[in-house]
Amino acid sequence: MAHNFRSDVAIDWCPGCGDFGIVTGLTQALTELNYGPNDVVAVSGIGCSGKTPHYLNIAGIHTLHGRSIPYATGVKLANPKLKVIVTSGDGDMLSIGAGHFVAEGRRNTGLTIILYDNEVYGLTKGQAAPTMALGEKTKGLTKPNVFGKVNPITMALSSGYSFVARGFSFDTKHLKDLVKKAITHEGSSFIDVLQPCPTYNNINTMEWYRGKVYKLDDEKTWDPVVLPETSAEAANEKFTNAYKRGLEWDDKIPIGVFYDNRAIPSFVKRIAEYIPDYLKNPPAEQIVAGADGYTNVDPFKTFADRVI
Amino acid sequence: MSNIDLNLSIGGPQGGGIDTSSNLISRAFASSGYNVLGVREFHSNIKGRHSYVHLRIREERPRSLKYPLDFLVALDPDTIFEHLEDVATGTVVLYDTNDEKAELAQARMIMRDTAKRINSTLQENKLELNVKGALALMKNRGAKIMGIPFSKVLEGTELDGPATRYYNVLGASLTLSIIGLDQKFTRDSLKHIFGNKEKVIALNVKVVDAAYKYCKENGLAGNTLPDMDAAPRMLLTGNDGAALGKIMGGLRFQTYYPITPASDESSILEEHEDIKWLSNENEKLSSGGVTVVQTEDELSAITMAEGAAITGARSATATSGPGFSLMAEAISFAGIDEIPVVITFYQRGGPSTGLPTRNGQADLMFALNTGHGEFPKMVISSGDVEECIYDSMKALNYAQRYQLPVIHLIDKNLANTSDFVPEIDTKKIKVEQSLRTENKTDFKRYTLDTKNGISPMGLFGKDIFWMTGDEHDELGHVTEDPIIRDRMMEKRFTKLKVADEEIPDEDKVQVYGNKNAKVTFITWGSQKGVILDSIDVLKAKGIDANLLYLKMFEPFPSKFVDKFLKKAGTIIDVESNMTGQAAKVIRMNTGFEVTNFILKYNGRHITEDELVSATADIVSKKKKIVVLENGA
């Protein structure tokens, strides 16, 4: 029988929250990919999104505010066989954890990063998140937002993410398909999920999004895939197209895969190039003591260059 | 001159190859069977500012350094100015005669206040404000001034590039020839230093030969020192020791963000990442290596290390004060989530950026109190290179055994101390693994069904369980239940109590010297060596002293320390900080108040001469606090 990826923990998100759609899309994707319970782990930060791992019936860690990416990276690098899914909010990932978000693009470790994008800090009563536009006034704010917004799509592209997509949490089937693609992508993948906060964001509501989203995949000519054999010119054009679509927002909002570059080696692969047998004996699986319980490494051979 | 005890400093501009000079001298003496201890001092600068290495050479292993110097080797004018106060009767000052014309006013790389002070000293002595004046002062103080025209020594030697490029090797070779070290050892050492760079070795051999030839022809060569028998040893710094200990202790994942003086350890791990280990099944050497990751900041360094730890990899990070400050929140997380992780904390001069390349021990209280909330952590400290090796293994073991963050304190002085380590005992410490689960169904990661507070660890990839920075139930899910909260707090703290009971006193505190001595030093970290050497010197002066040496601060050996101090005579706390933090920890844990202090916070290592004299001031002049000021 297939593993049930939902845990028995009661979900305490607000009724109508966009987060439910993410859990649905995610668990369906895992089921359809036929993963076993110990193949996948979930890592989150703080906030409503941070609760996600508890709702999943796989090993999970609900980490510190902003630090989901480095925790996840540690897990993945120590045991590269694991599929590591990061579920974090826009404040978590693009404000307090923004440095890690950018660094992960450079690393391309092989994480699947799902951004819960609702433009507000819900759990602390609706402050503006970094994805909220300048001058917007949602009901939790005392005055219009005085900060400009960051664009998660173009930021991910500029940071070097090799798979960049956007989903809408009220289209779970589409989201599920995106998650499947993201998880099976070798490098790090990023999905910006539009997930309305029914309690604190009275502007970017489900209805607001429904009137604007359109699917990139519906366009017959849309092909975001870069392969090792793709010419530099063509690859550059795909990146530019993705970036241009990433800038669309006001009238219509694209969802789907913006960019899927399979030519960039993952960080896991880059390490394996330098450390023999890294993939065969990753840090999590090495034997660190001999049968007698003492070290199984010869210090004089290991540090032969220091012997006098 | 068979029974030698030489203190030697060789200085030059940062980037001028002082490390090579130091290495050449150390390795040449090593080949000849002697022991050398060295400390490297440098500015936060890439090129140009004054840097030097202070070496002590003896038959028996030196544990400390001493002023005045027996040899000052100046590869540039700044070295002569900067070390004016380090010479006395008998010091040989070796310099390049070409530097004689250098004016103090032109020495712009000397710190402004240092230059002013040198200026005043020269003026008071009615001397010229230049190298000539400085040398005259040294001569007045009894030093033997030995000017050698460096360019002339290398005249006729065919080299690649300007001759000045070889002055580091030249200065070291002249010194070795004058001391009387056999030329073959000096030549051989080049092979160790330059590895397989045949061309570089050949060029530098010419420099060595030219130096020895010059000294011989000019009557400067010393009588050849006898060879000592010595088994193979390792030339290791504190950074090396910690890296080696970590590898032996099973470390397979290390993270770091570049910071002085910690990142050398990670670079050393990276250089040796392709380790070979014996696998149990077939007794064959396997590989897989140590994965070292340079992270985007220290927030990432500590959290990435924790992420790796929950897969079962033995994991650590290394940092210094500013980086450790950023790690506090994640250390608290490792506390509540019971993650085995080691933080090797290389202290330097603070606060803030402070003295980034100088010594300091001002972070003991910070390490003890780091992280919000109450949670168990362990804090241990190392005082010499061998301790760096074994304590790194122990730190990894404690982290595994008690599933908590272990902070391993080392200081900059020790990090940059190079020492000859005669043997490494691979059967001294077993490599321990955390208690793991057998029960695969309904696994409770934080089961309360435990007497010692230790619940079997689950591993990502093997078990289903949850972790959260929130208070949690036995499964690892968030809870705010008041009863479970109490039980979880108690469970976590039971581990610390158990650690205190299980770990023997000798791993926490050690006594050196006569138990009933009239004077008791208290210290921790790198002062250990200088105190032990000073105890020998003080004995000859009629002062009988011992040392209470602290190695573990959490859990703290309260009973032992209290009992020992209550019977002690004059107690003197020696630390490289301003507020006597170890004495505070003692008082906090035992109520015992220490009132005599020898403190140093100028960022330089404590030397034997100043410690001996400060002790005499406390013992006979009844001074309470002596602040040490040696060091360039």
PDB file of C-alpha atoms in Angstrom, chain B residues 212-350:
ATOM      1  CA  TYR B 212      76.600  29.403   4.886  1.00  0.00           C
ATOM      2  CA  LYS B 213      79.534  30.316   2.655  1.00  0.00           C
ATOM      3  CA  TYR B 214      79.335  33.972   3.678  1.00  0.00           C
ATOM      4  CA  CYS B 215      79.223  33.143   7.373  1.00  0.00           C
ATOM      5  CA  LYS B 216      82.150  30.779   7.059  1.00  0.00           C
ATOM      6  CA  GLU B 217      84.264  33.252   5.125  1.00  0.00           C
ATOM      7  CA  ASN B 218      83.514  36.048   7.537  1.00  0.00           C
ATOM      8  CA  GLY B 219      84.054  34.097  10.715  1.00  0.00           C
ATOM      9  CA  LEU B 220      80.385  34.240  11.694  1.00  0.00           C
ATOM     10  CA  ALA B 221      79.571  30.515  11.472  1.00  0.00           C
ATOM     11  CA  GLY B 222      78.835  28.931  14.822  1.00  0.00           C
ATOM     12  CA  ASN B 223      80.335  25.676  16.043  1.00  0.00           C
ATOM     13  CA  THR B 224      78.250  22.847  14.639  1.00  0.00           C
ATOM     14  CA  LEU B 225      75.573  21.759  17.084  1.00  0.00           C
ATOM     15  CA  PRO B 226      75.475  18.080  17.986  1.00  0.00           C
ATOM     16  CA  ASP B 227      72.598  16.026  16.531  1.00  0.00           C
ATOM     17  CA  MET B 228      69.976  14.813  18.923  1.00  0.00           C
ATOM     18  CA  ASP B 229      68.190  11.519  18.526  1.00  0.00           C
ATOM     19  CA  ALA B 230      64.517  11.996  17.959  1.00  0.00           C
ATOM     20  CA  ALA B 231      61.731   9.717  16.832  1.00  0.00           C
ATOM     21  CA  PRO B 232      59.516  11.015  14.031  1.00  0.00           C
ATOM     22  CA  ARG B 233      57.349  13.853  15.236  1.00  0.00           C
ATOM     23  CA  MET B 234      54.656  16.008  13.735  1.00  0.00           C
ATOM     24  CA  LEU B 235      54.932  19.756  13.327  1.00  0.00           C
ATOM     25  CA  LEU B 236      51.458  20.920  14.226  1.00  0.00           C
ATOM     26  CA  THR B 237      49.716  24.165  15.090  1.00  0.00           C
ATOM     27  CA  GLY B 238      46.631  24.325  17.294  1.00  0.00           C
ATOM     28  CA  ASN B 239      44.579  24.635  14.108  1.00  0.00           C
ATOM     29  CA  ASP B 240      46.249  21.482  12.745  1.00  0.00           C
ATOM     30  CA  GLY B 241      45.694  19.637  16.016  1.00  0.00           C
ATOM     31  CA  ALA B 242      41.985  20.416  16.087  1.00  0.00           C
ATOM     32  CA  ALA B 243      41.582  19.386  12.439  1.00  0.00           C
ATOM     33  CA  LEU B 244      43.456  16.128  12.972  1.00  0.00           C
ATOM     34  CA  GLY B 245      41.553  15.348  16.169  1.00  0.00           C
ATOM     35  CA  LYS B 246      38.272  15.952  14.408  1.00  0.00           C
ATOM     36  CA  ILE B 247      39.175  13.550  11.603  1.00  0.00           C
ATOM     37  CA  MET B 248      40.309  10.905  14.089  1.00  0.00           C
ATOM     38  CA  GLY B 249      37.160  11.514  16.082  1.00  0.00           C
ATOM     39  CA  GLY B 250      34.980  10.691  13.098  1.00  0.00           C
ATOM     40  CA  LEU B 251      34.138  14.151  11.818  1.00  0.00           C
ATOM     41  CA  ARG B 252      32.788  13.901   8.301  1.00  0.00           C
ATOM     42  CA  PHE B 253      31.057  17.244   7.856  1.00  0.00           C
ATOM     43  CA  GLN B 254      32.443  20.674   8.642  1.00  0.00           C
ATOM     44  CA  THR B 255      31.122  24.122   7.817  1.00  0.00           C
ATOM     45  CA  TYR B 256      32.744  27.509   8.202  1.00  0.00           C
ATOM     46  CA  TYR B 257      32.614  31.135   7.223  1.00  0.00           C
ATOM     47  CA  PRO B 258      36.052  32.732   6.764  1.00  0.00           C
ATOM     48  CA  ILE B 259      37.309  34.318   9.993  1.00  0.00           C
ATOM     49  CA  THR B 260      40.679  34.686  11.709  1.00  0.00           C
ATOM     50  CA  PRO B 261      41.947  32.631  13.508  1.00  0.00           C
ATOM     51  CA  ALA B 262      39.433  29.831  12.927  1.00  0.00           C
ATOM     52  CA  SER B 263      39.267  29.317   9.180  1.00  0.00           C
ATOM     53  CA  ASP B 264      42.755  27.812   8.940  1.00  0.00           C
ATOM     54  CA  GLU B 265      41.312  24.734  10.648  1.00  0.00           C
ATOM     55  CA  SER B 266      38.711  24.325   7.903  1.00  0.00           C
ATOM     56  CA  SER B 267      41.285  24.901   5.165  1.00  0.00           C
ATOM     57  CA  ILE B 268      43.453  22.206   6.740  1.00  0.00           C
ATOM     58  CA  LEU B 269      40.475  19.837   6.783  1.00  0.00           C
ATOM     59  CA  GLU B 270      39.860  20.655   3.137  1.00  0.00           C
ATOM     60  CA  GLU B 271      43.491  19.950   2.246  1.00  0.00           C
ATOM     61  CA  HIS B 272      43.095  16.538   3.880  1.00  0.00           C
ATOM     62  CA  GLU B 273      39.483  15.906   2.850  1.00  0.00           C
ATOM     63  CA  ASP B 274      40.243  12.708   0.947  1.00  0.00           C
ATOM     64  CA  ILE B 275      40.799  10.573   4.021  1.00  0.00           C
ATOM     65  CA  LYS B 276      41.124   6.825   3.873  1.00  0.00           C
ATOM     66  CA  TRP B 277      39.448   4.798   6.551  1.00  0.00           C
ATOM     67  CA  LEU B 278      39.332   1.149   7.379  1.00  0.00           C
ATOM     68  CA  SER B 279      35.877  -0.281   6.836  1.00  0.00           C
ATOM     69  CA  ASN B 280      34.796  -3.012   9.214  1.00  0.00           C
ATOM     70  CA  GLU B 281      33.524  -5.596   6.754  1.00  0.00           C
ATOM     71  CA  ASN B 282      36.512  -6.263   4.594  1.00  0.00           C
ATOM     72  CA  GLU B 283      39.321  -4.442   6.381  1.00  0.00           C
ATOM     73  CA  LYS B 284      39.865  -2.504   3.197  1.00  0.00           C
ATOM     74  CA  LEU B 285      40.605   1.172   3.017  1.00  0.00           C
ATOM     75  CA  SER B 286      37.608   3.142   1.897  1.00  0.00           C
ATOM     76  CA  SER B 287      37.112   6.729   0.965  1.00  0.00           C
ATOM     77  CA  GLY B 288      34.275   9.214   1.042  1.00  0.00           C
ATOM     78  CA  GLY B 289      36.067  12.011   2.728  1.00  0.00           C
ATOM     79  CA  VAL B 290      35.300  14.917   4.953  1.00  0.00           C
ATOM     80  CA  THR B 291      32.863  17.324   3.344  1.00  0.00           C
ATOM     81  CA  VAL B 292      33.887  20.898   4.127  1.00  0.00           C
ATOM     82  CA  VAL B 293      31.526  23.684   3.122  1.00  0.00           C
ATOM     83  CA  GLN B 294      32.285  27.386   3.082  1.00  0.00           C
ATOM     84  CA  THR B 295      28.932  28.941   3.895  1.00  0.00           C
ATOM     85  CA  GLU B 296      27.473  32.381   3.225  1.00  0.00           C
ATOM     86  CA  ASP B 297      27.657  33.391   6.897  1.00  0.00           C
ATOM     87  CA  GLU B 298      27.911  31.897  10.369  1.00  0.00           C
ATOM     88  CA  LEU B 299      24.132  31.583  10.673  1.00  0.00           C
ATOM     89  CA  SER B 300      24.393  29.145   7.823  1.00  0.00           C
ATOM     90  CA  ALA B 301      27.561  27.501   9.148  1.00  0.00           C
ATOM     91  CA  ILE B 302      26.001  26.389  12.423  1.00  0.00           C
ATOM     92  CA  THR B 303      22.587  25.490  11.005  1.00  0.00           C
ATOM     93  CA  MET B 304      24.065  23.524   8.102  1.00  0.00           C
ATOM     94  CA  ALA B 305      26.251  21.599  10.547  1.00  0.00           C
ATOM     95  CA  GLU B 306      23.155  20.805  12.622  1.00  0.00           C
ATOM     96  CA  GLY B 307      21.275  19.696   9.513  1.00  0.00           C
ATOM     97  CA  ALA B 308      24.082  17.260   8.697  1.00  0.00           C
ATOM     98  CA  ALA B 309      24.169  16.020  12.299  1.00  0.00           C
ATOM     99  CA  ILE B 310      20.574  14.806  12.151  1.00  0.00           C
ATOM    100  CA  THR B 311      21.450  12.427   9.348  1.00  0.00           C
ATOM    101  CA  GLY B 312      23.993  10.735  11.606  1.00  0.00           C
ATOM    102  CA  ALA B 313      27.110  12.442  10.237  1.00  0.00           C
ATOM    103  CA  ARG B 314      29.484  13.695  12.904  1.00  0.00           C
ATOM    104  CA  SER B 315      29.410  17.343  12.284  1.00  0.00           C
ATOM    105  CA  ALA B 316      31.082  20.563  13.438  1.00  0.00           C
ATOM    106  CA  THR B 317      31.823  24.163  12.645  1.00  0.00           C
ATOM    107  CA  ALA B 318      34.700  26.452  13.608  1.00  0.00           C
ATOM    108  CA  THR B 319      34.550  30.152  14.257  1.00  0.00           C
ATOM    109  CA  SER B 320      35.746  33.082  16.333  1.00  0.00           C
ATOM    110  CA  GLY B 321      33.929  35.648  18.513  1.00  0.00           C
ATOM    111  CA  PRO B 322      32.063  37.657  15.864  1.00  0.00           C
ATOM    112  CA  GLY B 323      30.878  34.486  14.132  1.00  0.00           C
ATOM    113  CA  PHE B 324      29.998  32.786  17.380  1.00  0.00           C
ATOM    114  CA  SER B 325      27.790  35.778  18.217  1.00  0.00           C
ATOM    115  CA  LEU B 326      25.735  34.994  15.130  1.00  0.00           C
ATOM    116  CA  MET B 327      25.426  31.327  16.080  1.00  0.00           C
ATOM    117  CA  ALA B 328      23.727  31.844  19.431  1.00  0.00           C
ATOM    118  CA  GLU B 329      20.152  31.206  18.275  1.00  0.00           C
ATOM    119  CA  ALA B 330      21.035  27.958  16.529  1.00  0.00           C
ATOM    120  CA  ILE B 331      22.994  26.719  19.549  1.00  0.00           C
ATOM    121  CA  SER B 332      19.816  27.157  21.553  1.00  0.00           C
ATOM    122  CA  PHE B 333      18.033  25.139  18.860  1.00  0.00           C
ATOM    123  CA  ALA B 334      20.579  22.327  19.156  1.00  0.00           C
ATOM    124  CA  GLY B 335      19.897  22.440  22.896  1.00  0.00           C
ATOM    125  CA  ILE B 336      16.140  21.965  22.703  1.00  0.00           C
ATOM    126  CA  ASP B 337      16.330  19.554  19.780  1.00  0.00           C
ATOM    127  CA  GLU B 338      19.212  17.558  21.259  1.00  0.00           C
ATOM    128  CA  ILE B 339      21.443  17.756  18.202  1.00  0.00           C
ATOM    129  CA  PRO B 340      25.036  16.528  18.534  1.00  0.00           C
ATOM    130  CA  VAL B 341      27.125  19.354  17.119  1.00  0.00           C
ATOM    131  CA  VAL B 342      30.555  20.745  17.950  1.00  0.00           C
ATOM    132  CA  ILE B 343      31.496  24.396  17.714  1.00  0.00           C
ATOM    133  CA  THR B 344      35.242  24.959  17.829  1.00  0.00           C
ATOM    134  CA  PHE B 345      35.527  28.472  19.157  1.00  0.00           C
ATOM    135  CA  TYR B 346      38.846  30.209  18.482  1.00  0.00           C
ATOM    136  CA  GLN B 347      38.891  33.236  20.728  1.00  0.00           C
ATOM    137  CA  ARG B 348      40.666  36.392  19.648  1.00  0.00           C
ATOM    138  CA  GLY B 349      40.898  39.916  21.055  1.00  0.00           C
ATOM    139  CA  GLY B 350      37.441  41.487  21.310  1.00  0.00           C
TER     140      GLY B 350
END
